[in-house]
Amino acid sequence: MKATVERTPLPTGREAADVLVVGASAAGLSTVEALRRQGYAGRVTVLGAETHAPYDRPPLSKQVLAGVWDPDRAQLRSREALSALEAEFILGEPAVGLDAATRTVRTASGHTLSADAVVVATGTRPRTFPGQAGLAGVHVLRTLDDALALRDALRAALLDSARLVVVGDGVLGAEIAATARTMGLDVTVAGPQHAPMASQLGPRVAGLLAELHTGRGVRLRPGAGVRGLVGSAGAVTGVGLDSGEVLPADLVVVAIGADPVTGWLQDSGLRVDNGLVCDSRCRAGEGVYAVGDVARWHHDQLGALLRLENRTNAGEQAMVVAANILGGDRAYTPVPYFWTDQFDTKVQVHGFIPTGADAETDADADAGMTVVDGDPATGRFVARYRHAGRVTGVLGWNMPKQTRLRRQDVADALADGPARATALR
Ligand SMILES: Cc1cc2nc3c(=O)[nH]c(=O)nc-3n(C[C@H](O)[C@H](O)[C@H](O)COP(=O)(O)OP(=O)(O)OC[C@H]3O[C@@H](n4cnc5c(N)ncnc54)[C@H](O)[C@@H]3O)c2cc1C
């Protein structure tokens, strides 16, 4: 490893001579690939906290958890493709500090690395309940190791006819419940919303998702705020609700959201506020960029700071970051997109769905929804959403091709300019 080097900021518009990427996952790897594709031949180092070669997370709650994919299939690239990048991967070595002025990163084992450009791609980590770590039978799901541990626990639970409670009614909780139920487990989902993913899908479609789950035998406990976990002799025995009720559980997955991994940036001199705050070029400071789940950047078309936790963003943002490292001046203005697979249903969302938070009532929120293709009654449809007179999003339910075709409606609305686009969020 190199010793610390004093750095002066690069004049804007000059290409970096060497690049250090912190975080060896989807966003970090995509940045390296984009740099090479855009013709960058300089030195690239990738620092990763995990010992695994870069792998993809979406299959972790689906195929890997179900055991239908060998874990190797989740690898993002083959060994050959990685070595063709001619980047140095330093794995199992977390960054613990950054001096943004000199673009110098300290690692857990006491080394320092400096570069002309530093890319922060450290993602998010799961939220937990106090005392959770000391209780056997409680899991989170973020990493490959988490997925394999949970997969084994689900298999054992199946043999023991054990009860699984998933705490959290967001996308991850809903996916884990669907996978576990498909494996044959007794599954209960507890969360505060009236239906799973209501804050992302709006009341009506969340209601359809609730029907999908209950129709397959998942027990939903809507409107159930969770107070904490209950244990005995060091193992979990239940989930305590705000109402005082305790849901009995032999196995619990806590899926109550994730926080950006920014603790290591505390003394960096950069602004950290629900992510690493960046300008519209994804630049957090001179020569320092952020990409993926950890990045909170200014979306010029929305006129607001935005942080997205989805797979497509990791790849799309990386292309803009790479271009700007190489002297470009590109604003990052994506149409946000995510998908989720639950049972045999694929839900895709381009843009934003107005939810109860944007409207007086659920009925008002749904009033902006128009089915433009298919029919919810047949289990295949595309819906377009409006809020304050503008298209805000498109949602597809088992109609991927038709959903994609409607994306342009959202892009056009976004391109209409910041003042009007604020209605989108
Ligand atoms: C189980 C699961 C299922 C998902 N399913 C979907 C889906 O169906 N659709 C969808 O759109 N999105 C999905 N996502 C979200 C998607 O996977 C993420 O948006 C994407 O992984 C973000 O990539 P990232 O590289 O920014 O962050 P991450 O993938 O979190 O990678 C960050 C990397 O940085 C490393 N790191 C952290 N701290 C340090 C440090 N101090 N030093 C060095 N390295 C560090 C971490 O170990 C990690 O490898 C899913 C996520 C999960 C967890």
Tab-separated table of C-alpha atoms and ligand atoms in Angstrom:
chain	number	residue	atom	x	y	z
A	1	MET	CA	0.000	0.000	0.000
A	2	LYS	CA	1.055	3.572	-0.677
A	3	ALA	CA	1.981	6.074	1.961
A	4	THR	CA	-0.059	9.255	2.382
A	5	VAL	CA	0.511	11.811	-0.364
A	6	GLU	CA	-0.317	15.518	-0.149
A	7	ARG	CA	-2.858	16.357	-2.835
A	8	THR	CA	-3.989	19.628	-4.298
A	9	PRO	CA	-7.393	19.798	-5.976
A	10	LEU	CA	-7.551	19.029	-9.689
A	11	PRO	CA	-8.639	21.979	-11.810
A	12	THR	CA	-12.214	21.339	-12.987
A	13	GLY	CA	-12.298	19.700	-16.394
A	14	ARG	CA	-9.043	17.774	-15.894
A	15	GLU	CA	-8.979	14.024	-15.985
A	16	ALA	CA	-7.947	12.167	-12.818
A	17	ALA	CA	-4.650	10.250	-12.976
A	18	ASP	CA	-5.758	7.658	-10.471
A	19	VAL	CA	-9.088	6.686	-8.982
A	20	LEU	CA	-9.938	5.042	-5.662
A	21	VAL	CA	-13.392	3.467	-5.327
A	22	VAL	CA	-14.574	2.646	-1.792
A	23	GLY	CA	-17.216	-0.108	-1.894
A	24	ALA	CA	-16.880	-3.169	-4.130
A	25	SER	CA	-20.471	-3.827	-5.086
A	26	ALA	CA	-22.928	-2.829	-7.828
A	27	ALA	CA	-22.259	0.915	-7.811
A	28	GLY	CA	-18.500	0.679	-7.233
A	29	LEU	CA	-17.962	-1.975	-9.885
A	30	SER	CA	-20.210	-0.163	-12.378
A	31	THR	CA	-18.115	2.969	-11.898
A	32	VAL	CA	-14.918	1.079	-12.718
A	33	GLU	CA	-16.512	-0.493	-15.780
A	34	ALA	CA	-17.849	2.852	-16.957
A	35	LEU	CA	-14.411	4.452	-16.536
A	36	ARG	CA	-12.835	1.766	-18.719
A	37	ARG	CA	-15.649	1.891	-21.294
A	38	GLN	CA	-15.215	5.661	-21.504
A	39	GLY	CA	-11.538	5.157	-22.350
A	40	TYR	CA	-9.851	5.719	-18.999
A	41	ALA	CA	-6.522	3.890	-18.880
A	42	GLY	CA	-5.242	5.172	-15.532
A	43	ARG	CA	-4.795	3.350	-12.258
A	44	VAL	CA	-7.934	2.182	-10.408
A	45	THR	CA	-8.097	0.731	-6.894
A	46	VAL	CA	-11.261	-0.727	-5.356
A	47	LEU	CA	-11.482	-1.098	-1.594
A	48	GLY	CA	-14.174	-3.433	-0.273
A	49	ALA	CA	-15.231	-4.289	3.282
A	50	GLU	CA	-16.477	-7.762	2.338
A	51	THR	CA	-14.167	-10.596	1.342
A	52	HIS	CA	-16.416	-11.702	-1.533
A	53	ALA	CA	-15.864	-10.623	-5.123
A	54	PRO	CA	-18.624	-8.199	-6.189
A	55	TYR	CA	-22.067	-9.854	-6.186
A	56	ASP	CA	-25.604	-8.740	-6.870
A	57	ARG	CA	-28.107	-8.191	-4.049
A	58	PRO	CA	-31.556	-8.534	-5.707
A	59	PRO	CA	-31.244	-12.361	-5.987
A	60	LEU	CA	-30.399	-12.602	-2.272
A	61	SER	CA	-34.040	-12.243	-1.190
A	62	LYS	CA	-35.309	-14.316	-4.104
A	63	GLN	CA	-33.358	-17.110	-5.845
A	64	VAL	CA	-30.457	-17.395	-3.365
A	65	LEU	CA	-32.751	-17.343	-0.320
A	66	ALA	CA	-35.047	-19.923	-1.900
A	67	GLY	CA	-32.023	-22.128	-2.588
A	68	VAL	CA	-32.794	-22.336	-6.326
A	69	TRP	CA	-29.578	-20.493	-7.192
A	70	ASP	CA	-26.145	-21.538	-6.160
A	71	PRO	CA	-24.571	-18.464	-4.431
A	72	ASP	CA	-21.966	-18.229	-7.243
A	73	ARG	CA	-24.715	-17.270	-9.666
A	74	ALA	CA	-25.132	-13.991	-7.800
A	75	GLN	CA	-21.572	-12.930	-8.726
A	76	LEU	CA	-21.705	-9.753	-10.796
A	77	ARG	CA	-18.800	-10.714	-13.077
A	78	SER	CA	-16.646	-13.716	-13.827
A	79	ARG	CA	-13.063	-13.812	-12.561
A	80	GLU	CA	-11.877	-13.180	-16.153
A	81	ALA	CA	-14.119	-10.142	-16.605
A	82	LEU	CA	-12.869	-8.675	-13.333
A	83	SER	CA	-9.229	-9.142	-14.219
A	84	ALA	CA	-9.842	-7.625	-17.674
A	85	LEU	CA	-10.701	-4.384	-15.868
A	86	GLU	CA	-7.082	-4.124	-14.734
A	87	ALA	CA	-8.173	-2.680	-11.410
A	88	GLU	CA	-6.648	-3.569	-8.067
A	89	PHE	CA	-9.310	-5.042	-5.758
A	90	ILE	CA	-8.431	-4.855	-2.061
A	91	LEU	CA	-11.142	-6.901	-0.357
A	92	GLY	CA	-11.908	-7.551	3.304
A	93	GLU	CA	-10.447	-4.149	4.149
A	94	PRO	CA	-12.996	-1.489	5.215
A	95	ALA	CA	-12.240	2.201	4.932
A	96	VAL	CA	-12.427	3.867	8.351
A	97	GLY	CA	-11.713	7.480	7.477
A	98	LEU	CA	-11.417	9.991	4.642
A	99	ASP	CA	-9.589	13.293	4.455
A	100	ALA	CA	-11.448	14.961	1.606
A	101	ALA	CA	-8.912	17.785	1.246
A	102	THR	CA	-6.104	15.359	0.321
A	103	ARG	CA	-8.422	12.581	-0.912
A	104	THR	CA	-6.753	10.146	1.436
A	105	VAL	CA	-8.549	7.100	2.786
A	106	ARG	CA	-7.541	5.251	5.961
A	107	THR	CA	-8.286	1.554	6.178
A	108	ALA	CA	-9.130	-0.657	9.155
A	109	SER	CA	-5.683	-2.210	9.199
A	110	GLY	CA	-4.029	1.204	9.351
A	111	HIS	CA	-3.033	1.735	5.715
A	112	THR	CA	-3.633	4.914	3.739
A	113	LEU	CA	-4.537	5.254	0.066
A	114	SER	CA	-4.695	8.492	-1.915
A	115	ALA	CA	-6.015	9.311	-5.357
A	116	ASP	CA	-6.952	12.168	-7.667
A	117	ALA	CA	-10.557	11.037	-7.456
A	118	VAL	CA	-12.254	9.147	-4.635
A	119	VAL	CA	-15.625	7.490	-5.273
A	120	VAL	CA	-17.755	6.697	-2.219
A	121	ALA	CA	-19.886	3.606	-2.951
A	122	THR	CA	-20.448	2.158	0.527
A	123	GLY	CA	-24.193	1.503	0.216
A	124	THR	CA	-26.470	1.029	3.203
A	125	ARG	CA	-26.707	-1.274	6.212
A	126	PRO	CA	-29.843	-2.677	7.870
A	127	ARG	CA	-31.466	-0.952	10.841
A	128	THR	CA	-31.822	-3.126	13.911
A	129	PHE	CA	-33.594	-3.138	17.276
A	130	PRO	CA	-31.630	-2.513	20.473
A	131	GLY	CA	-30.351	-5.826	21.861
A	132	GLN	CA	-31.019	-7.678	18.612
A	133	ALA	CA	-27.441	-8.819	18.116
A	134	GLY	CA	-27.464	-10.913	21.292
A	135	LEU	CA	-30.594	-12.921	20.397
A	136	ALA	CA	-30.358	-16.224	18.520
A	137	GLY	CA	-32.957	-16.739	15.787
A	138	VAL	CA	-32.962	-13.114	14.585
A	139	HIS	CA	-31.742	-12.256	11.090
A	140	VAL	CA	-31.254	-9.321	8.752
A	141	LEU	CA	-30.702	-9.505	4.994
A	142	ARG	CA	-28.185	-7.323	3.224
A	143	THR	CA	-25.129	-9.428	2.386
A	144	LEU	CA	-24.490	-12.790	0.773
A	145	ASP	CA	-23.471	-14.135	4.178
A	146	ASP	CA	-26.776	-12.888	5.626
A	147	ALA	CA	-28.664	-14.628	2.805
A	148	LEU	CA	-26.914	-17.964	3.306
A	149	ALA	CA	-27.430	-17.843	7.076
A	150	LEU	CA	-31.108	-17.020	6.626
A	151	ARG	CA	-31.558	-19.678	3.927
A	152	ASP	CA	-30.191	-22.316	6.314
A	153	ALA	CA	-32.385	-21.033	9.139
A	154	LEU	CA	-35.480	-21.178	6.903
A	155	ARG	CA	-34.682	-24.765	5.911
A	156	ALA	CA	-34.255	-25.756	9.554
A	157	ALA	CA	-37.460	-23.896	10.493
A	158	LEU	CA	-39.347	-25.841	7.837
A	159	LEU	CA	-38.243	-29.158	9.337
A	160	ASP	CA	-39.204	-27.983	12.845
A	161	SER	CA	-42.547	-26.451	11.755
A	162	ALA	CA	-41.241	-23.227	13.298
A	163	ARG	CA	-43.018	-19.879	13.043
A	164	LEU	CA	-41.361	-17.067	11.088
A	165	VAL	CA	-42.239	-13.449	11.774
A	166	VAL	CA	-40.985	-10.853	9.307
A	167	VAL	CA	-40.796	-7.454	10.956
A	168	GLY	CA	-41.196	-4.800	8.281
A	169	ASP	CA	-43.770	-4.306	5.529
A	170	GLY	CA	-41.526	-2.637	2.941
A	171	VAL	CA	-40.172	-4.191	-0.225
A	172	LEU	CA	-37.562	-6.365	1.494
A	173	GLY	CA	-39.944	-7.696	4.147
A	174	ALA	CA	-42.534	-8.492	1.491
A	175	GLU	CA	-39.990	-10.301	-0.714
A	176	ILE	CA	-38.628	-12.360	2.187
A	177	ALA	CA	-42.178	-13.316	3.216
A	178	ALA	CA	-43.017	-14.381	-0.348
A	179	THR	CA	-39.870	-16.499	-0.670
A	180	ALA	CA	-40.268	-18.133	2.747
A	181	ARG	CA	-43.944	-18.880	2.150
A	182	THR	CA	-43.118	-20.403	-1.251
A	183	MET	CA	-40.664	-22.673	0.595
A	184	GLY	CA	-43.594	-23.754	2.760
A	185	LEU	CA	-42.986	-21.826	5.972
A	186	ASP	CA	-45.561	-20.454	8.363
A	187	VAL	CA	-45.062	-16.710	7.807
A	188	THR	CA	-46.443	-13.621	9.525
A	189	VAL	CA	-45.575	-10.082	8.412
A	190	ALA	CA	-45.902	-7.301	10.979
A	191	GLY	CA	-45.639	-3.654	10.020
A	192	PRO	CA	-47.286	-0.287	10.587
A	193	GLN	CA	-48.816	0.245	7.120
A	194	HIS	CA	-52.314	-0.808	6.075
A	195	ALA	CA	-50.765	-3.081	3.419
A	196	PRO	CA	-47.209	-4.081	2.401
A	197	MET	CA	-45.303	-1.442	0.433
A	198	ALA	CA	-48.150	1.083	0.713
A	199	SER	CA	-45.670	3.959	0.868
A	200	GLN	CA	-44.114	2.869	-2.440
A	201	LEU	CA	-47.123	1.537	-4.352
A	202	GLY	CA	-50.010	3.656	-3.132
A	203	PRO	CA	-53.090	2.333	-1.353
A	204	ARG	CA	-54.812	0.478	-4.190
A	205	VAL	CA	-51.888	-1.515	-5.529
A	206	ALA	CA	-50.612	-2.205	-2.008
A	207	GLY	CA	-54.060	-3.663	-1.388
A	208	LEU	CA	-53.573	-5.975	-4.383
A	209	LEU	CA	-50.194	-6.991	-2.989
A	210	ALA	CA	-51.822	-7.757	0.371
A	211	GLU	CA	-54.360	-9.971	-1.433
A	212	LEU	CA	-51.534	-11.737	-3.266
A	213	HIS	CA	-49.805	-12.524	0.033
A	214	THR	CA	-52.879	-13.579	1.983
A	215	GLY	CA	-54.058	-15.660	-0.979
A	216	ARG	CA	-50.813	-17.621	-0.705
A	217	GLY	CA	-51.164	-18.092	3.031
A	218	VAL	CA	-49.001	-15.288	4.454
A	219	ARG	CA	-50.535	-13.886	7.637
A	220	LEU	CA	-50.474	-10.103	7.496
A	221	ARG	CA	-50.647	-7.955	10.605
A	222	PRO	CA	-51.277	-4.497	9.119
A	223	GLY	CA	-51.202	-1.441	11.331
A	224	ALA	CA	-48.930	-3.281	13.745
A	225	GLY	CA	-46.166	-1.029	15.005
A	226	VAL	CA	-43.393	-3.193	16.438
A	227	ARG	CA	-42.012	-2.210	19.833
A	228	GLY	CA	-39.177	-4.736	19.960
A	229	LEU	CA	-38.143	-8.343	20.185
A	230	VAL	CA	-38.907	-10.710	23.054
A	231	GLY	CA	-36.472	-13.434	24.064
A	232	SER	CA	-35.778	-16.109	26.582
A	233	ALA	CA	-32.466	-17.799	27.399
A	234	GLY	CA	-30.707	-15.846	24.659
A	235	ALA	CA	-33.104	-16.834	21.859
A	236	VAL	CA	-35.996	-14.970	20.296
A	237	THR	CA	-39.478	-16.087	21.325
A	238	GLY	CA	-41.653	-13.340	19.976
A	239	VAL	CA	-42.205	-9.896	18.508
A	240	GLY	CA	-43.723	-7.271	20.778
A	241	LEU	CA	-46.281	-4.955	19.190
A	242	ASP	CA	-47.140	-1.413	20.293
A	243	SER	CA	-50.560	-2.721	21.323
A	244	GLY	CA	-48.876	-4.908	23.953
A	245	GLU	CA	-49.582	-8.106	22.058
A	246	VAL	CA	-46.651	-10.471	21.509
A	247	LEU	CA	-46.556	-12.459	18.262
A	248	PRO	CA	-44.949	-15.829	19.030
A	249	ALA	CA	-41.914	-16.495	16.836
A	250	ASP	CA	-39.152	-19.089	16.579
A	251	LEU	CA	-37.396	-17.181	13.806
A	252	VAL	CA	-37.518	-13.441	13.088
A	253	VAL	CA	-36.263	-11.389	10.145
A	254	VAL	CA	-35.895	-7.695	10.866
A	255	ALA	CA	-36.440	-5.705	7.658
A	256	ILE	CA	-37.152	-2.203	8.951
A	257	GLY	CA	-35.088	-0.258	6.443
A	258	ALA	CA	-31.447	0.605	6.011
A	259	ASP	CA	-29.170	3.551	6.727
A	260	PRO	CA	-26.424	4.887	4.456
A	261	VAL	CA	-22.929	3.730	5.472
A	262	THR	CA	-21.363	7.107	6.237
A	263	GLY	CA	-19.922	6.686	9.755
A	264	TRP	CA	-16.429	6.461	8.270
A	265	LEU	CA	-16.912	9.912	6.687
A	266	GLN	CA	-17.596	11.632	9.991
A	267	ASP	CA	-14.330	13.609	10.062
A	268	SER	CA	-13.956	13.930	6.299
A	269	GLY	CA	-15.032	17.558	6.064
A	270	LEU	CA	-17.876	16.512	3.749
A	271	ARG	CA	-21.587	17.043	4.374
A	272	VAL	CA	-23.327	13.911	5.595
A	273	ASP	CA	-27.107	14.072	5.983
A	274	ASN	CA	-29.059	10.910	5.199
A	275	GLY	CA	-26.256	9.936	2.799
A	276	LEU	CA	-23.238	11.727	1.392
A	277	VAL	CA	-24.625	15.003	0.069
A	278	CYS	CA	-23.569	15.863	-3.489
A	279	ASP	CA	-24.236	18.464	-6.135
A	280	SER	CA	-26.056	17.578	-9.338
A	281	ARG	CA	-22.775	16.161	-10.757
A	282	CYS	CA	-22.669	13.636	-7.867
A	283	ARG	CA	-19.679	15.530	-6.464
A	284	ALA	CA	-19.423	15.755	-2.681
A	285	GLY	CA	-16.206	17.771	-2.682
A	286	GLU	CA	-13.283	18.536	-4.986
A	287	GLY	CA	-12.395	15.171	-6.524
A	288	VAL	CA	-14.800	13.228	-4.255
A	289	TYR	CA	-17.924	11.610	-5.715
A	290	ALA	CA	-20.711	9.408	-4.391
A	291	VAL	CA	-22.632	6.708	-6.212
A	292	GLY	CA	-25.406	4.219	-5.471
A	293	ASP	CA	-27.443	3.804	-2.286
A	294	VAL	CA	-25.138	6.048	-0.221
A	295	ALA	CA	-25.358	9.077	-2.550
A	296	ARG	CA	-27.798	11.921	-1.884
A	297	TRP	CA	-27.438	14.200	-4.825
A	298	HIS	CA	-29.282	17.196	-6.238
A	299	HIS	CA	-31.713	16.073	-8.943
A	300	ASP	CA	-31.953	19.235	-11.041
A	301	GLN	CA	-35.267	18.332	-12.659
A	302	LEU	CA	-36.895	17.698	-9.285
A	303	GLY	CA	-35.159	20.658	-7.718
A	304	ALA	CA	-34.404	18.566	-4.623
A	305	LEU	CA	-31.888	16.268	-2.994
A	306	LEU	CA	-32.669	12.622	-3.697
A	307	ARG	CA	-31.250	9.313	-2.502
A	308	LEU	CA	-32.383	6.122	-4.206
A	309	GLU	CA	-31.960	2.575	-2.961
A	310	ASN	CA	-32.364	0.521	-6.087
A	311	ARG	CA	-30.272	-1.545	-8.394
A	312	THR	CA	-30.837	0.415	-11.593
A	313	ASN	CA	-29.710	3.637	-9.945
A	314	ALA	CA	-26.392	2.031	-8.956
A	315	GLY	CA	-25.566	1.389	-12.628
A	316	GLU	CA	-26.976	4.586	-14.126
A	317	GLN	CA	-25.369	6.913	-11.601
A	318	ALA	CA	-22.013	5.205	-12.096
A	319	MET	CA	-21.968	6.214	-15.771
A	320	VAL	CA	-22.421	9.878	-14.878
A	321	VAL	CA	-19.839	9.741	-12.076
A	322	ALA	CA	-17.294	8.158	-14.430
A	323	ALA	CA	-17.940	10.814	-17.092
A	324	ASN	CA	-17.475	13.608	-14.546
A	325	ILE	CA	-14.268	12.073	-13.151
A	326	LEU	CA	-12.974	12.136	-16.702
A	327	GLY	CA	-13.486	15.881	-16.974
A	328	GLY	CA	-17.171	15.922	-17.963
A	329	ASP	CA	-19.872	18.131	-16.529
A	330	ARG	CA	-22.968	15.940	-16.578
A	331	ALA	CA	-25.942	16.404	-14.277
A	332	TYR	CA	-27.540	13.182	-13.105
A	333	THR	CA	-31.322	13.356	-13.741
A	334	PRO	CA	-32.683	9.799	-13.893
A	335	VAL	CA	-36.264	8.651	-13.951
A	336	PRO	CA	-36.189	6.569	-10.743
A	337	TYR	CA	-36.976	2.894	-11.322
A	338	PHE	CA	-37.311	-0.198	-9.186
A	339	TRP	CA	-38.833	-3.631	-9.517
A	340	THR	CA	-39.785	-6.353	-7.108
A	341	ASP	CA	-40.599	-10.044	-7.633
A	342	GLN	CA	-43.008	-11.657	-5.177
A	343	PHE	CA	-44.560	-15.086	-5.780
A	344	ASP	CA	-45.250	-15.098	-9.528
A	345	THR	CA	-45.734	-11.355	-9.750
A	346	LYS	CA	-43.343	-8.709	-11.027
A	347	VAL	CA	-44.109	-5.127	-10.032
A	348	GLN	CA	-42.177	-2.310	-11.714
A	349	VAL	CA	-42.306	1.394	-10.917
A	350	HIS	CA	-40.921	4.247	-13.025
A	351	GLY	CA	-41.054	7.608	-11.254
A	352	PHE	CA	-43.118	8.114	-8.099
A	353	ILE	CA	-46.499	6.850	-7.006
A	354	PRO	CA	-48.515	9.379	-4.990
A	355	THR	CA	-49.329	7.854	-1.621
A	356	GLY	CA	-51.512	8.755	1.332
A	357	ALA	CA	-48.746	11.184	2.336
A	358	ASP	CA	-49.331	13.254	-0.813
A	359	ALA	CA	-53.110	13.266	-0.618
A	360	GLU	CA	-55.774	13.955	1.950
A	361	THR	CA	-57.130	10.422	1.833
A	362	ASP	CA	-56.362	7.056	0.274
A	363	ALA	CA	-59.204	7.652	-2.161
A	364	ASP	CA	-57.578	10.933	-3.257
A	365	ALA	CA	-54.246	9.184	-3.730
A	366	ASP	CA	-55.880	6.545	-5.916
A	367	ALA	CA	-57.912	9.127	-7.825
A	368	GLY	CA	-54.728	10.006	-9.723
A	369	MET	CA	-54.326	6.405	-10.886
A	370	THR	CA	-55.534	5.397	-14.337
A	371	VAL	CA	-55.213	1.870	-15.686
A	372	VAL	CA	-53.808	2.376	-19.187
A	373	ASP	CA	-53.241	-1.239	-20.196
A	374	GLY	CA	-54.519	-4.629	-19.061
A	375	ASP	CA	-56.861	-5.082	-16.110
A	376	PRO	CA	-56.083	-5.557	-12.390
A	377	ALA	CA	-58.788	-8.246	-12.294
A	378	THR	CA	-56.743	-10.391	-14.705
A	379	GLY	CA	-53.461	-9.950	-12.785
A	380	ARG	CA	-51.791	-7.964	-15.586
A	381	PHE	CA	-51.986	-4.198	-15.903
A	382	VAL	CA	-50.145	-0.917	-16.270
A	383	ALA	CA	-51.274	2.178	-14.357
A	384	ARG	CA	-50.266	5.788	-14.823
A	385	TYR	CA	-50.333	8.231	-11.909
A	386	ARG	CA	-50.932	11.965	-11.769
A	387	HIS	CA	-50.574	14.400	-8.940
A	388	ALA	CA	-51.370	18.117	-9.107
A	389	GLY	CA	-52.174	17.682	-12.790
A	390	ARG	CA	-48.868	16.054	-13.752
A	391	VAL	CA	-47.768	12.534	-14.565
A	392	THR	CA	-45.601	11.328	-11.675
A	393	GLY	CA	-45.164	7.635	-12.283
A	394	VAL	CA	-46.028	4.445	-14.098
A	395	LEU	CA	-46.576	1.104	-12.405
A	396	GLY	CA	-46.654	-2.266	-14.098
A	397	TRP	CA	-48.026	-5.497	-12.646
A	398	ASN	CA	-46.844	-8.486	-14.666
A	399	MET	CA	-46.590	-6.438	-17.903
A	400	PRO	CA	-42.849	-5.611	-18.264
A	401	LYS	CA	-42.807	-4.679	-21.934
A	402	GLN	CA	-45.863	-2.458	-21.796
A	403	THR	CA	-44.599	-0.801	-18.602
A	404	ARG	CA	-41.304	0.084	-20.215
A	405	LEU	CA	-43.117	1.721	-23.132
A	406	ARG	CA	-44.882	4.100	-20.716
A	407	ARG	CA	-41.685	5.259	-19.018
A	408	GLN	CA	-41.374	8.139	-21.480
A	409	ASP	CA	-44.495	9.769	-20.026
A	410	VAL	CA	-42.622	10.187	-16.720
A	411	ALA	CA	-39.424	11.339	-18.418
A	412	ASP	CA	-41.388	14.030	-20.301
A	413	ALA	CA	-42.990	15.259	-17.084
A	414	LEU	CA	-39.590	15.440	-15.361
A	415	ALA	CA	-38.065	17.335	-18.276
A	416	ASP	CA	-40.737	20.002	-17.874
A	417	GLY	CA	-38.566	21.857	-15.373
A	418	PRO	CA	-37.831	22.123	-11.650
A	419	ALA	CA	-40.662	24.408	-10.602
A	420	ARG	CA	-43.355	22.093	-11.869
A	421	ALA	CA	-41.426	18.908	-11.193
A	422	THR	CA	-41.451	19.488	-7.439
A	423	ALA	CA	-45.042	18.279	-7.609
A	424	LEU	CA	-43.552	14.874	-8.366
A	425	ARG	CA	-42.189	14.418	-4.885
B	1	LIG	C1	-31.789	-8.477	-0.404
B	1	LIG	C2	-31.897	-7.324	-1.346
B	1	LIG	C3	-32.752	-7.395	-2.446
B	1	LIG	C4	-32.865	-6.327	-3.326
B	1	LIG	N1	-33.726	-6.422	-4.384
B	1	LIG	C5	-33.860	-5.372	-5.232
B	1	LIG	C6	-34.772	-5.439	-6.325
B	1	LIG	O1	-35.482	-6.428	-6.517
B	1	LIG	N2	-34.857	-4.368	-7.152
B	1	LIG	C7	-34.092	-3.237	-6.974
B	1	LIG	O2	-34.216	-2.293	-7.749
B	1	LIG	N3	-33.201	-3.159	-5.961
B	1	LIG	C8	-33.082	-4.188	-5.079
B	1	LIG	N4	-32.203	-4.108	-4.032
B	1	LIG	C9	-31.390	-2.886	-3.857
B	1	LIG	C10	-30.075	-2.976	-4.614
B	1	LIG	O3	-29.476	-4.203	-4.430
B	1	LIG	C11	-29.172	-1.851	-4.122
B	1	LIG	O4	-29.779	-0.633	-4.502
B	1	LIG	C12	-27.762	-1.937	-4.692
B	1	LIG	O5	-27.122	-3.078	-4.208
B	1	LIG	C13	-26.967	-0.699	-4.314
B	1	LIG	O6	-25.659	-0.886	-4.691
B	1	LIG	P1	-24.476	-0.104	-3.956
B	1	LIG	O7	-23.224	-0.598	-4.608
B	1	LIG	O8	-24.771	1.325	-3.907
B	1	LIG	O9	-24.533	-0.572	-2.440
B	1	LIG	P2	-24.253	-2.020	-1.841
B	1	LIG	O10	-24.731	-3.059	-2.784
B	1	LIG	O11	-24.802	-1.995	-0.456
B	1	LIG	O12	-22.664	-2.104	-1.763
B	1	LIG	C14	-21.904	-1.333	-0.890
B	1	LIG	C15	-20.612	-2.076	-0.656
B	1	LIG	O13	-19.745	-1.254	0.083
B	1	LIG	C16	-19.117	-2.029	1.067
B	1	LIG	N5	-18.699	-1.155	2.166
B	1	LIG	C17	-19.471	-0.647	3.156
B	1	LIG	N6	-18.726	0.092	3.990
B	1	LIG	C18	-17.463	0.042	3.528
B	1	LIG	C19	-16.249	0.620	3.952
B	1	LIG	N7	-16.194	1.397	5.034
B	1	LIG	N8	-15.132	0.363	3.241
B	1	LIG	C20	-15.177	-0.410	2.127
B	1	LIG	N9	-16.310	-0.986	1.674
B	1	LIG	C21	-17.441	-0.750	2.355
B	1	LIG	C22	-20.174	-3.026	1.485
B	1	LIG	O14	-19.586	-4.144	2.110
B	1	LIG	C23	-20.820	-3.350	0.152
B	1	LIG	O15	-20.191	-4.433	-0.472
B	1	LIG	C24	-32.083	-5.161	-3.123
B	1	LIG	C25	-31.230	-5.084	-2.008
B	1	LIG	C26	-31.144	-6.149	-1.129
B	1	LIG	C27	-30.228	-6.058	0.069
